[in-house]
DNA sequence: TTGCGTGCAAAGGTTTTGCATGGCA
DNA sequence: TGCCATGCAAAACCTTTGCACGCAA
């Protein structure tokens, strides 16, 4: 059992119901129609993050977003479009290679789950006339 | 001439004096001993960013950091330690390969300059007993 | 005079903390 | 009873905005 309270259960259900999408605390609060206080949302999220069930990702100045990643926390990372803020999940061997390289060469152990690559998505590239 | 005022000049000098390191607005203000208001710092930074002389990078919830990159903006990206928040600059062919792969395979054009890889630095790895 | 940069003060938004309350074992 | 989660209210942040002032052309 990962939650012990009505609020914890509601939060987890909500996160699952949005099907792994990234949501902000404001969205969560709205999604729960205010039935859970933001304080509690933050605290529950912290707990879930610690358990590895939820990922936090914050994009430049905007409110942090949270995402349910279930137990099967895959080695995926993110592409974030600087233009339209679109978020793309990616799992890719090329990235794993980079991680190993960094680990071997620089003694730094990357955490793909927390890593985001910024740039321009296909749509915005097209619009930019590239 | 990229600045026209005492404040703009002081800011630019400061950014250069810290030798390309990342500094927060608070650090800048302290470094200038309060001789420039934060409002002005933010506004000057915006201008410098637009001119491509300064990079902004914001790490998860904390205050954004700014970095003088002069004209010769290299293709470097960042390692950020989740534990101690240390920031490491990196230029690395392996990363370039990843970028090309992402571009070719997913139509997404990565911008290394805005990209950060999170994980644990060598020191924190050691402390964690790994 | 006109325009632009400045910076105080105040507002904005996100996140955290203090503290009293309430539920469950 | 004792512990822990809750949530209001307030604080603590970082950042932006409103507005009056001052400097330089």
PDB file of C-alpha atoms (C1' of nucleotides) in Angstrom:
ATOM      1  CA  UNK A   1       0.000   0.000   0.000  1.00  0.00           C
ATOM      2  CA  UNK A   2       1.540   3.260  -1.063  1.00  0.00           C
ATOM      3  CA  UNK A   3      -1.032   5.631   0.370  1.00  0.00           C
ATOM      4  CA  UNK A   4      -2.814   5.491   3.618  1.00  0.00           C
ATOM      5  CA  UNK A   5      -5.238   8.319   3.327  1.00  0.00           C
ATOM      6  CA  UNK A   6      -8.115   9.459   1.211  1.00  0.00           C
ATOM      7  CA  UNK A   7      -5.969  12.289  -0.140  1.00  0.00           C
ATOM      8  CA  UNK A   8      -3.055  10.099  -1.007  1.00  0.00           C
ATOM      9  CA  UNK A   9      -5.329   7.719  -2.828  1.00  0.00           C
ATOM     10  CA  UNK A  10      -7.098  10.508  -4.695  1.00  0.00           C
ATOM     11  CA  UNK A  11      -3.767  11.970  -5.779  1.00  0.00           C
ATOM     12  CA  UNK A  12      -2.428   8.663  -6.995  1.00  0.00           C
ATOM     13  CA  UNK A  13      -5.647   7.922  -8.849  1.00  0.00           C
ATOM     14  CA  UNK A  14      -5.537  11.284 -10.485  1.00  0.00           C
ATOM     15  CA  UNK A  15      -1.937  10.893 -11.584  1.00  0.00           C
ATOM     16  CA  UNK A  16      -2.762   7.527 -13.050  1.00  0.00           C
ATOM     17  CA  UNK A  17      -5.901   8.814 -14.702  1.00  0.00           C
ATOM     18  CA  UNK A  18      -3.971  11.366 -16.723  1.00  0.00           C
ATOM     19  CA  UNK A  19      -2.081   8.457 -18.109  1.00  0.00           C
ATOM     20  CA  UNK A  20       1.474   9.372 -17.323  1.00  0.00           C
ATOM     21  CA  UNK A  21       1.171  12.909 -18.578  1.00  0.00           C
ATOM     22  CA  UNK A  22       2.986  15.730 -16.831  1.00  0.00           C
ATOM     23  CA  UNK A  23       0.851  17.864 -14.612  1.00  0.00           C
ATOM     24  CA  UNK A  24       1.523  20.832 -12.380  1.00  0.00           C
ATOM     25  CA  UNK A  25       0.380  21.111  -8.792  1.00  0.00           C
ATOM     26  CA  UNK A  26      -2.202  23.634  -9.909  1.00  0.00           C
ATOM     27  CA  UNK A  27      -3.583  21.146 -12.404  1.00  0.00           C
ATOM     28  CA  UNK A  28      -3.644  18.433  -9.801  1.00  0.00           C
ATOM     29  CA  UNK A  29      -5.479  20.653  -7.372  1.00  0.00           C
ATOM     30  CA  UNK A  30      -7.998  21.534 -10.052  1.00  0.00           C
ATOM     31  CA  UNK A  31      -8.316  17.916 -11.088  1.00  0.00           C
ATOM     32  CA  UNK A  32      -9.152  16.999  -7.525  1.00  0.00           C
ATOM     33  CA  UNK A  33     -11.596  19.920  -7.419  1.00  0.00           C
ATOM     34  CA  UNK A  34      -9.908  21.351  -4.396  1.00  0.00           C
ATOM     35  CA  UNK A  35     -10.663  18.311  -2.289  1.00  0.00           C
ATOM     36  CA  UNK A  36      -6.991  18.111  -1.367  1.00  0.00           C
ATOM     37  CA  UNK A  37      -4.975  21.062  -0.121  1.00  0.00           C
ATOM     38  CA  UNK A  38      -1.878  22.094  -2.018  1.00  0.00           C
ATOM     39  CA  UNK A  39       0.256  21.571   1.046  1.00  0.00           C
ATOM     40  CA  UNK A  40      -0.775  17.970   1.087  1.00  0.00           C
ATOM     41  CA  UNK A  41      -0.271  17.605  -2.631  1.00  0.00           C
ATOM     42  CA  UNK A  42       3.308  18.814  -2.312  1.00  0.00           C
ATOM     43  CA  UNK A  43       3.975  16.537   0.620  1.00  0.00           C
ATOM     44  CA  UNK A  44       2.425  13.494  -0.988  1.00  0.00           C
ATOM     45  CA  UNK A  45       4.354  14.164  -4.170  1.00  0.00           C
ATOM     46  CA  UNK A  46       7.593  14.321  -2.233  1.00  0.00           C
ATOM     47  CA  UNK A  47       6.829  10.962  -0.774  1.00  0.00           C
ATOM     48  CA  UNK A  48       5.910   9.462  -4.121  1.00  0.00           C
ATOM     49  CA  UNK A  49       9.060  10.837  -5.658  1.00  0.00           C
ATOM     50  CA  UNK A  50      11.092   9.242  -2.932  1.00  0.00           C
ATOM     51  CA  UNK A  51       9.373   5.958  -3.663  1.00  0.00           C
ATOM     52  CA  UNK A  52      10.207   6.345  -7.313  1.00  0.00           C
ATOM     53  CA  UNK A  53       6.585   6.350  -8.366  1.00  0.00           C
ATOM     54  CA  UNK A  54       6.570   9.936  -9.527  1.00  0.00           C
ATOM     55  CA  UNK A  55       8.995  12.087 -11.413  1.00  0.00           C
ATOM     56  CA  UNK A  56       9.406  15.792 -11.034  1.00  0.00           C
ATOM     57  CA  UNK A  57      10.567  17.944 -13.885  1.00  0.00           C
ATOM     58  CA  UNK A  58      10.742  21.666 -13.958  1.00  0.00           C
ATOM     59  CA  UNK A  59      11.143  23.676 -17.086  1.00  0.00           C
ATOM     60  CA  UNK A  60      12.719  27.056 -16.784  1.00  0.00           C
ATOM     61  CA  UNK A  61      10.774  29.344 -14.545  1.00  0.00           C
ATOM     62  CA  UNK A  62       7.488  27.599 -14.913  1.00  0.00           C
ATOM     63  CA  UNK A  63       5.814  25.570 -12.245  1.00  0.00           C
ATOM     64  CA  UNK A  64       7.268  22.116 -11.754  1.00  0.00           C
ATOM     65  CA  UNK A  65       5.449  19.231 -13.337  1.00  0.00           C
ATOM     66  CA  UNK A  66       4.896  15.787 -11.967  1.00  0.00           C
ATOM     67  CA  UNK A  67       4.362  12.520 -13.705  1.00  0.00           C
ATOM     68  CA  UNK A  68       3.340   9.087 -12.622  1.00  0.00           C
ATOM     69  CA  UNK A  69       5.909   6.570 -13.733  1.00  0.00           C
ATOM     70  CA  UNK A  70       4.570   3.550 -11.889  1.00  0.00           C
ATOM     71  CA  UNK A  71       6.956   0.973 -10.615  1.00  0.00           C
ATOM     72  CA  UNK A  72       8.461   0.172 -13.950  1.00  0.00           C
ATOM     73  CA  UNK A  73      10.643   3.218 -14.008  1.00  0.00           C
ATOM     74  CA  UNK A  74      12.267   2.887 -17.367  1.00  0.00           C
ATOM     75  CA  UNK A  75      15.433   4.537 -18.431  1.00  0.00           C
ATOM     76  CA  UNK A  76      13.682   7.214 -20.316  1.00  0.00           C
ATOM     77  CA  UNK A  77      14.508  10.857 -20.577  1.00  0.00           C
ATOM     78  CA  UNK A  78      12.876  13.923 -22.026  1.00  0.00           C
ATOM     79  CA  UNK A  79      12.940  16.138 -25.011  1.00  0.00           C
ATOM     80  CA  UNK A  80      11.420  19.513 -24.284  1.00  0.00           C
ATOM     81  CA  UNK A  81      10.669  21.980 -27.015  1.00  0.00           C
ATOM     82  CA  UNK A  82      11.912  25.425 -26.052  1.00  0.00           C
ATOM     83  CA  UNK A  83       9.346  26.950 -28.321  1.00  0.00           C
ATOM     84  CA  UNK A  84       6.045  25.240 -27.635  1.00  0.00           C
ATOM     85  CA  UNK A  85       7.009  23.442 -24.406  1.00  0.00           C
ATOM     86  CA  UNK A  86       5.955  20.127 -25.833  1.00  0.00           C
ATOM     87  CA  UNK A  87       7.357  17.217 -23.912  1.00  0.00           C
ATOM     88  CA  UNK A  88       8.508  14.054 -25.575  1.00  0.00           C
ATOM     89  CA  UNK A  89       9.500  10.874 -23.771  1.00  0.00           C
ATOM     90  CA  UNK A  90      12.361   8.938 -25.159  1.00  0.00           C
ATOM     91  CA  UNK A  91      14.137   5.749 -24.484  1.00  0.00           C
ATOM     92  CA  UNK A  92      17.190   5.342 -26.549  1.00  0.00           C
ATOM     93  CA  UNK A  93      20.353   3.336 -26.582  1.00  0.00           C
ATOM     94  CA  UNK A  94      22.334   6.256 -27.828  1.00  0.00           C
ATOM     95  CA  UNK A  95      21.550   8.027 -24.616  1.00  0.00           C
ATOM     96  CA  UNK A  96      22.606   5.057 -22.550  1.00  0.00           C
ATOM     97  CA  UNK A  97      25.919   5.136 -24.330  1.00  0.00           C
ATOM     98  CA  UNK A  98      26.345   8.783 -23.476  1.00  0.00           C
ATOM     99  CA  UNK A  99      25.622   7.988 -19.844  1.00  0.00           C
ATOM    100  CA  UNK A 100      28.241   5.292 -19.737  1.00  0.00           C
ATOM    101  CA  UNK A 101      30.722   7.547 -21.375  1.00  0.00           C
ATOM    102  CA  UNK A 102      30.103  10.298 -18.844  1.00  0.00           C
ATOM    103  CA  UNK A 103      30.373   7.806 -16.052  1.00  0.00           C
ATOM    104  CA  UNK A 104      33.633   6.376 -17.303  1.00  0.00           C
ATOM    105  CA  UNK A 105      35.224   9.567 -18.452  1.00  0.00           C
ATOM    106  CA  UNK A 106      34.060  12.076 -15.878  1.00  0.00           C
ATOM    107  CA  UNK A 107      33.108  10.017 -12.860  1.00  0.00           C
ATOM    108  CA  UNK A 108      29.624  11.443 -12.994  1.00  0.00           C
ATOM    109  CA  UNK A 109      26.667   9.082 -12.789  1.00  0.00           C
ATOM    110  CA  UNK A 110      23.817  10.435 -14.909  1.00  0.00           C
ATOM    111  CA  UNK A 111      20.217   9.852 -13.973  1.00  0.00           C
ATOM    112  CA  UNK A 112      18.298   9.673 -17.244  1.00  0.00           C
ATOM    113  CA  UNK A 113      15.026  10.020 -15.391  1.00  0.00           C
ATOM    114  CA  UNK A 114      15.912  13.495 -14.313  1.00  0.00           C
ATOM    115  CA  UNK A 115      17.448  14.590 -17.523  1.00  0.00           C
ATOM    116  CA  UNK A 116      15.946  16.766 -20.195  1.00  0.00           C
ATOM    117  CA  UNK A 117      17.256  17.698 -23.575  1.00  0.00           C
ATOM    118  CA  UNK A 118      16.035  21.069 -24.761  1.00  0.00           C
ATOM    119  CA  UNK A 119      15.656  22.044 -28.355  1.00  0.00           C
ATOM    120  CA  UNK A 120      13.068  22.433 -31.081  1.00  0.00           C
ATOM    121  CA  UNK A 121      10.444  19.845 -31.884  1.00  0.00           C
ATOM    122  CA  UNK A 122       9.616  18.827 -35.432  1.00  0.00           C
ATOM    123  CA  UNK A 123       6.582  21.077 -35.606  1.00  0.00           C
ATOM    124  CA  UNK A 124       8.387  24.166 -34.402  1.00  0.00           C
ATOM    125  CA  UNK A 125      11.289  23.410 -36.708  1.00  0.00           C
ATOM    126  CA  UNK A 126       8.878  23.341 -39.597  1.00  0.00           C
ATOM    127  CA  UNK A 127       7.287  26.590 -38.532  1.00  0.00           C
ATOM    128  CA  UNK A 128      10.705  28.149 -38.200  1.00  0.00           C
ATOM    129  CA  UNK A 129      11.206  27.255 -41.825  1.00  0.00           C
ATOM    130  CA  UNK A 130      14.075  24.906 -41.338  1.00  0.00           C
TER     131      UNK A 130
ATOM    132  CA  UNK B   1      29.200  48.738 -27.445  1.00  0.00           C
ATOM    133  CA  UNK B   2      26.934  46.350 -25.634  1.00  0.00           C
ATOM    134  CA  UNK B   3      26.148  48.422 -22.589  1.00  0.00           C
ATOM    135  CA  UNK B   4      25.405  52.056 -22.343  1.00  0.00           C
ATOM    136  CA  UNK B   5      25.211  52.608 -18.656  1.00  0.00           C
ATOM    137  CA  UNK B   6      27.309  52.303 -15.549  1.00  0.00           C
ATOM    138  CA  UNK B   7      25.123  49.417 -14.392  1.00  0.00           C
ATOM    139  CA  UNK B   8      25.323  47.548 -17.643  1.00  0.00           C
ATOM    140  CA  UNK B   9      29.070  47.864 -17.645  1.00  0.00           C
ATOM    141  CA  UNK B  10      29.388  46.778 -14.040  1.00  0.00           C
ATOM    142  CA  UNK B  11      27.242  43.734 -14.696  1.00  0.00           C
ATOM    143  CA  UNK B  12      29.189  42.701 -17.753  1.00  0.00           C
ATOM    144  CA  UNK B  13      32.485  43.192 -15.954  1.00  0.00           C
ATOM    145  CA  UNK B  14      31.265  41.101 -13.089  1.00  0.00           C
ATOM    146  CA  UNK B  15      30.091  38.281 -15.313  1.00  0.00           C
ATOM    147  CA  UNK B  16      33.436  38.270 -17.039  1.00  0.00           C
ATOM    148  CA  UNK B  17      35.324  38.457 -13.770  1.00  0.00           C
ATOM    149  CA  UNK B  18      33.801  35.224 -12.523  1.00  0.00           C
ATOM    150  CA  UNK B  19      35.274  33.632 -15.575  1.00  0.00           C
ATOM    151  CA  UNK B  20      32.267  32.098 -17.190  1.00  0.00           C
ATOM    152  CA  UNK B  21      30.966  30.521 -14.025  1.00  0.00           C
ATOM    153  CA  UNK B  22      27.261  30.297 -13.380  1.00  0.00           C
ATOM    154  CA  UNK B  23      25.906  32.857 -10.996  1.00  0.00           C
ATOM    155  CA  UNK B  24      22.484  33.639  -9.669  1.00  0.00           C
ATOM    156  CA  UNK B  25      20.966  37.073  -9.596  1.00  0.00           C
ATOM    157  CA  UNK B  26      21.486  37.115  -5.850  1.00  0.00           C
ATOM    158  CA  UNK B  27      25.179  36.403  -6.331  1.00  0.00           C
ATOM    159  CA  UNK B  28      25.442  39.095  -8.941  1.00  0.00           C
ATOM    160  CA  UNK B  29      23.755  41.611  -6.689  1.00  0.00           C
ATOM    161  CA  UNK B  30      26.119  40.675  -3.872  1.00  0.00           C
ATOM    162  CA  UNK B  31      29.086  40.795  -6.196  1.00  0.00           C
ATOM    163  CA  UNK B  32      28.144  44.295  -7.192  1.00  0.00           C
ATOM    164  CA  UNK B  33      27.654  45.131  -3.507  1.00  0.00           C
ATOM    165  CA  UNK B  34      24.148  46.304  -4.133  1.00  0.00           C
ATOM    166  CA  UNK B  35      25.280  49.052  -6.457  1.00  0.00           C
ATOM    167  CA  UNK B  36      22.826  47.796  -9.056  1.00  0.00           C
ATOM    168  CA  UNK B  37      19.194  47.026  -8.326  1.00  0.00           C
ATOM    169  CA  UNK B  38      17.889  43.546  -8.995  1.00  0.00           C
ATOM    170  CA  UNK B  39      15.299  44.891 -11.380  1.00  0.00           C
ATOM    171  CA  UNK B  40      18.059  46.279 -13.506  1.00  0.00           C
ATOM    172  CA  UNK B  41      20.057  43.091 -13.247  1.00  0.00           C
ATOM    173  CA  UNK B  42      17.149  41.081 -14.559  1.00  0.00           C
ATOM    174  CA  UNK B  43      16.549  43.530 -17.355  1.00  0.00           C
ATOM    175  CA  UNK B  44      20.166  43.757 -18.382  1.00  0.00           C
ATOM    176  CA  UNK B  45      20.446  39.992 -18.325  1.00  0.00           C
ATOM    177  CA  UNK B  46      17.451  39.687 -20.605  1.00  0.00           C
ATOM    178  CA  UNK B  47      19.137  41.986 -23.030  1.00  0.00           C
ATOM    179  CA  UNK B  48      22.426  40.141 -22.856  1.00  0.00           C
ATOM    180  CA  UNK B  49      20.665  36.836 -23.372  1.00  0.00           C
ATOM    181  CA  UNK B  50      18.976  38.227 -26.448  1.00  0.00           C
ATOM    182  CA  UNK B  51      22.355  39.287 -27.748  1.00  0.00           C
ATOM    183  CA  UNK B  52      23.676  35.820 -27.125  1.00  0.00           C
ATOM    184  CA  UNK B  53      26.312  36.995 -24.688  1.00  0.00           C
ATOM    185  CA  UNK B  54      24.772  35.331 -21.676  1.00  0.00           C
ATOM    186  CA  UNK B  55      23.144  32.001 -21.052  1.00  0.00           C
ATOM    187  CA  UNK B  56      20.427  31.302 -18.601  1.00  0.00           C
ATOM    188  CA  UNK B  57      20.041  27.923 -17.011  1.00  0.00           C
ATOM    189  CA  UNK B  58      17.619  27.012 -14.326  1.00  0.00           C
ATOM    190  CA  UNK B  59      18.007  23.949 -12.220  1.00  0.00           C
ATOM    191  CA  UNK B  60      14.906  22.497 -10.687  1.00  0.00           C
ATOM    192  CA  UNK B  61      13.204  24.949  -8.440  1.00  0.00           C
ATOM    193  CA  UNK B  62      16.255  26.927  -7.555  1.00  0.00           C
ATOM    194  CA  UNK B  63      17.023  30.401  -8.726  1.00  0.00           C
ATOM    195  CA  UNK B  64      18.103  30.635 -12.335  1.00  0.00           C
ATOM    196  CA  UNK B  65      21.790  30.985 -13.051  1.00  0.00           C
ATOM    197  CA  UNK B  66      23.466  33.100 -15.653  1.00  0.00           C
ATOM    198  CA  UNK B  67      26.723  32.690 -17.401  1.00  0.00           C
ATOM    199  CA  UNK B  68      28.813  34.867 -19.636  1.00  0.00           C
ATOM    200  CA  UNK B  69      29.525  33.012 -22.840  1.00  0.00           C
ATOM    201  CA  UNK B  70      31.033  35.851 -24.829  1.00  0.00           C
ATOM    202  CA  UNK B  71      30.526  35.644 -28.527  1.00  0.00           C
ATOM    203  CA  UNK B  72      32.019  32.222 -28.968  1.00  0.00           C
ATOM    204  CA  UNK B  73      29.153  30.158 -27.667  1.00  0.00           C
ATOM    205  CA  UNK B  74      30.536  26.645 -27.608  1.00  0.00           C
ATOM    206  CA  UNK B  75      28.541  23.477 -27.931  1.00  0.00           C
ATOM    207  CA  UNK B  76      28.779  22.603 -24.330  1.00  0.00           C
ATOM    208  CA  UNK B  77      26.168  21.182 -22.040  1.00  0.00           C
ATOM    209  CA  UNK B  78      25.835  20.621 -18.329  1.00  0.00           C
ATOM    210  CA  UNK B  79      26.113  17.994 -15.704  1.00  0.00           C
ATOM    211  CA  UNK B  80      24.294  18.953 -12.545  1.00  0.00           C
ATOM    212  CA  UNK B  81      24.676  16.991  -9.352  1.00  0.00           C
ATOM    213  CA  UNK B  82      21.285  16.326  -7.799  1.00  0.00           C
ATOM    214  CA  UNK B  83      22.929  16.033  -4.432  1.00  0.00           C
ATOM    215  CA  UNK B  84      25.291  18.972  -4.047  1.00  0.00           C
ATOM    216  CA  UNK B  85      24.085  21.020  -7.014  1.00  0.00           C
ATOM    217  CA  UNK B  86      27.567  21.213  -8.435  1.00  0.00           C
ATOM    218  CA  UNK B  87      27.575  22.248 -12.059  1.00  0.00           C
ATOM    219  CA  UNK B  88      29.998  20.802 -14.551  1.00  0.00           C
ATOM    220  CA  UNK B  89      30.502  22.019 -18.074  1.00  0.00           C
ATOM    221  CA  UNK B  90      31.121  19.467 -20.709  1.00  0.00           C
ATOM    222  CA  UNK B  91      31.890  19.354 -24.345  1.00  0.00           C
ATOM    223  CA  UNK B  92      31.821  15.911 -25.688  1.00  0.00           C
ATOM    224  CA  UNK B  93      31.583  14.158 -28.993  1.00  0.00           C
ATOM    225  CA  UNK B  94      29.403  11.471 -27.525  1.00  0.00           C
ATOM    226  CA  UNK B  95      26.809  14.079 -26.820  1.00  0.00           C
ATOM    227  CA  UNK B  96      27.011  15.424 -30.324  1.00  0.00           C
ATOM    228  CA  UNK B  97      26.320  11.947 -31.583  1.00  0.00           C
ATOM    229  CA  UNK B  98      23.261  11.699 -29.399  1.00  0.00           C
ATOM    230  CA  UNK B  99      22.052  15.019 -30.785  1.00  0.00           C
ATOM    231  CA  UNK B 100      22.419  13.852 -34.328  1.00  0.00           C
ATOM    232  CA  UNK B 101      20.639  10.654 -33.552  1.00  0.00           C
ATOM    233  CA  UNK B 102      17.734  12.503 -31.980  1.00  0.00           C
ATOM    234  CA  UNK B 103      17.589  14.823 -34.920  1.00  0.00           C
ATOM    235  CA  UNK B 104      17.607  12.028 -37.456  1.00  0.00           C
ATOM    236  CA  UNK B 105      15.385   9.619 -35.623  1.00  0.00           C
ATOM    237  CA  UNK B 106      12.879  11.884 -33.929  1.00  0.00           C
ATOM    238  CA  UNK B 107      12.957  15.104 -35.934  1.00  0.00           C
ATOM    239  CA  UNK B 108      13.860  17.006 -32.803  1.00  0.00           C
ATOM    240  CA  UNK B 109      16.754  19.437 -32.931  1.00  0.00           C
ATOM    241  CA  UNK B 110      18.526  19.469 -29.564  1.00  0.00           C
ATOM    242  CA  UNK B 111      20.175  22.579 -28.243  1.00  0.00           C
ATOM    243  CA  UNK B 112      23.140  21.422 -26.157  1.00  0.00           C
ATOM    244  CA  UNK B 113      23.496  24.848 -24.645  1.00  0.00           C
ATOM    245  CA  UNK B 114      20.179  24.520 -22.899  1.00  0.00           C
ATOM    246  CA  UNK B 115      20.526  20.938 -21.920  1.00  0.00           C
ATOM    247  CA  UNK B 116      21.380  19.542 -18.537  1.00  0.00           C
ATOM    248  CA  UNK B 117      22.100  16.020 -17.473  1.00  0.00           C
ATOM    249  CA  UNK B 118      21.260  15.342 -13.855  1.00  0.00           C
ATOM    250  CA  UNK B 119      22.914  12.767 -11.723  1.00  0.00           C
ATOM    251  CA  UNK B 120      25.546  12.323  -9.038  1.00  0.00           C
ATOM    252  CA  UNK B 121      28.981  13.856  -9.203  1.00  0.00           C
ATOM    253  CA  UNK B 122      32.123  11.915  -8.319  1.00  0.00           C
ATOM    254  CA  UNK B 123      32.297  13.392  -4.822  1.00  0.00           C
ATOM    255  CA  UNK B 124      28.721  12.590  -3.947  1.00  0.00           C
ATOM    256  CA  UNK B 125      29.066   9.138  -5.420  1.00  0.00           C
ATOM    257  CA  UNK B 126      31.987   8.542  -3.131  1.00  0.00           C
ATOM    258  CA  UNK B 127      30.083   9.841  -0.137  1.00  0.00           C
ATOM    259  CA  UNK B 128      27.175   7.616  -1.037  1.00  0.00           C
ATOM    260  CA  UNK B 129      29.580   4.735  -0.795  1.00  0.00           C
ATOM    261  CA  UNK B 130      29.390   3.644  -4.389  1.00  0.00           C
TER     262      UNK B 130
ATOM    263  C1'  DT C   1      12.256  67.984 -24.662  1.00  0.00           C
ATOM    264  C1'  DT C   2      12.293  63.240 -25.670  1.00  0.00           C
ATOM    265  C1'  DG C   3      13.614  58.719 -24.868  1.00  0.00           C
ATOM    266  C1'  DC C   4      15.527  55.277 -22.349  1.00  0.00           C
ATOM    267  C1'  DG C   5      17.587  53.097 -18.285  1.00  0.00           C
ATOM    268  C1'  DT C   6      17.066  52.923 -13.386  1.00  0.00           C
ATOM    269  C1'  DG C   7      15.348  51.226  -8.975  1.00  0.00           C
ATOM    270  C1'  DC C   8      12.018  51.365  -5.205  1.00  0.00           C
ATOM    271  C1'  DA C   9       7.914  49.314  -3.956  1.00  0.00           C
ATOM    272  C1'  DA C  10       4.443  46.298  -4.770  1.00  0.00           C
ATOM    273  C1'  DA C  11       2.461  42.480  -6.982  1.00  0.00           C
ATOM    274  C1'  DG C  12       2.733  37.898  -8.999  1.00  0.00           C
ATOM    275  C1'  DG C  13       3.331  32.951  -8.689  1.00  0.00           C
ATOM    276  C1'  DT C  14       5.317  28.770  -6.678  1.00  0.00           C
ATOM    277  C1'  DT C  15       6.731  26.287  -2.807  1.00  0.00           C
ATOM    278  C1'  DT C  16       7.596  25.697   2.174  1.00  0.00           C
ATOM    279  C1'  DT C  17       6.669  26.088   7.136  1.00  0.00           C
ATOM    280  C1'  DG C  18       4.069  26.759  11.632  1.00  0.00           C
ATOM    281  C1'  DC C  19       0.563  25.111  13.999  1.00  0.00           C
ATOM    282  C1'  DA C  20      -3.833  23.484  15.442  1.00  0.00           C
ATOM    283  C1'  DT C  21      -6.970  19.831  14.144  1.00  0.00           C
ATOM    284  C1'  DG C  22      -8.570  15.150  13.144  1.00  0.00           C
ATOM    285  C1'  DG C  23      -8.310  10.271  12.064  1.00  0.00           C
ATOM    286  C1'  DC C  24      -6.663   5.754  12.831  1.00  0.00           C
ATOM    287  C1'  DA C  25      -4.273   2.157  15.451  1.00  0.00           C
TER     288       DA C  25
ATOM    289  C1'  DT D   1      -3.096   7.785  24.015  1.00  0.00           C
ATOM    290  C1'  DG D   2       0.149   8.507  20.458  1.00  0.00           C
ATOM    291  C1'  DC D   3       1.486   9.125  15.936  1.00  0.00           C
ATOM    292  C1'  DC D   4       1.016  10.883  11.660  1.00  0.00           C
ATOM    293  C1'  DA D   5      -1.415  13.218   7.824  1.00  0.00           C
ATOM    294  C1'  DT D   6      -4.022  17.282   6.892  1.00  0.00           C
ATOM    295  C1'  DG D   7      -4.785  22.055   5.521  1.00  0.00           C
ATOM    296  C1'  DC D   8      -5.285  26.883   6.623  1.00  0.00           C
ATOM    297  C1'  DA D   9      -2.604  30.839   6.970  1.00  0.00           C
ATOM    298  C1'  DA D  10       1.512  32.967   6.654  1.00  0.00           C
ATOM    299  C1'  DA D  11       6.099  33.103   5.236  1.00  0.00           C
ATOM    300  C1'  DA D  12       9.793  32.642   2.022  1.00  0.00           C
ATOM    301  C1'  DC D  13      11.368  32.553  -2.323  1.00  0.00           C
ATOM    302  C1'  DC D  14      12.302  34.331  -7.185  1.00  0.00           C
ATOM    303  C1'  DT D  15      10.789  37.228 -10.741  1.00  0.00           C
ATOM    304  C1'  DT D  16       8.008  40.782 -12.993  1.00  0.00           C
ATOM    305  C1'  DT D  17       5.498  45.140 -13.224  1.00  0.00           C
ATOM    306  C1'  DG D  18       4.075  50.046 -12.154  1.00  0.00           C
ATOM    307  C1'  DC D  19       5.708  54.294 -11.788  1.00  0.00           C
ATOM    308  C1'  DA D  20       8.378  58.286 -10.859  1.00  0.00           C
ATOM    309  C1'  DC D  21      12.982  59.941 -11.353  1.00  0.00           C
ATOM    310  C1'  DG D  22      17.318  61.091 -13.692  1.00  0.00           C
ATOM    311  C1'  DC D  23      20.653  61.201 -17.257  1.00  0.00           C
ATOM    312  C1'  DA D  24      22.122  61.913 -21.969  1.00  0.00           C
ATOM    313  C1'  DA D  25      21.234  63.273 -26.791  1.00  0.00           C
TER     314       DA D  25
END
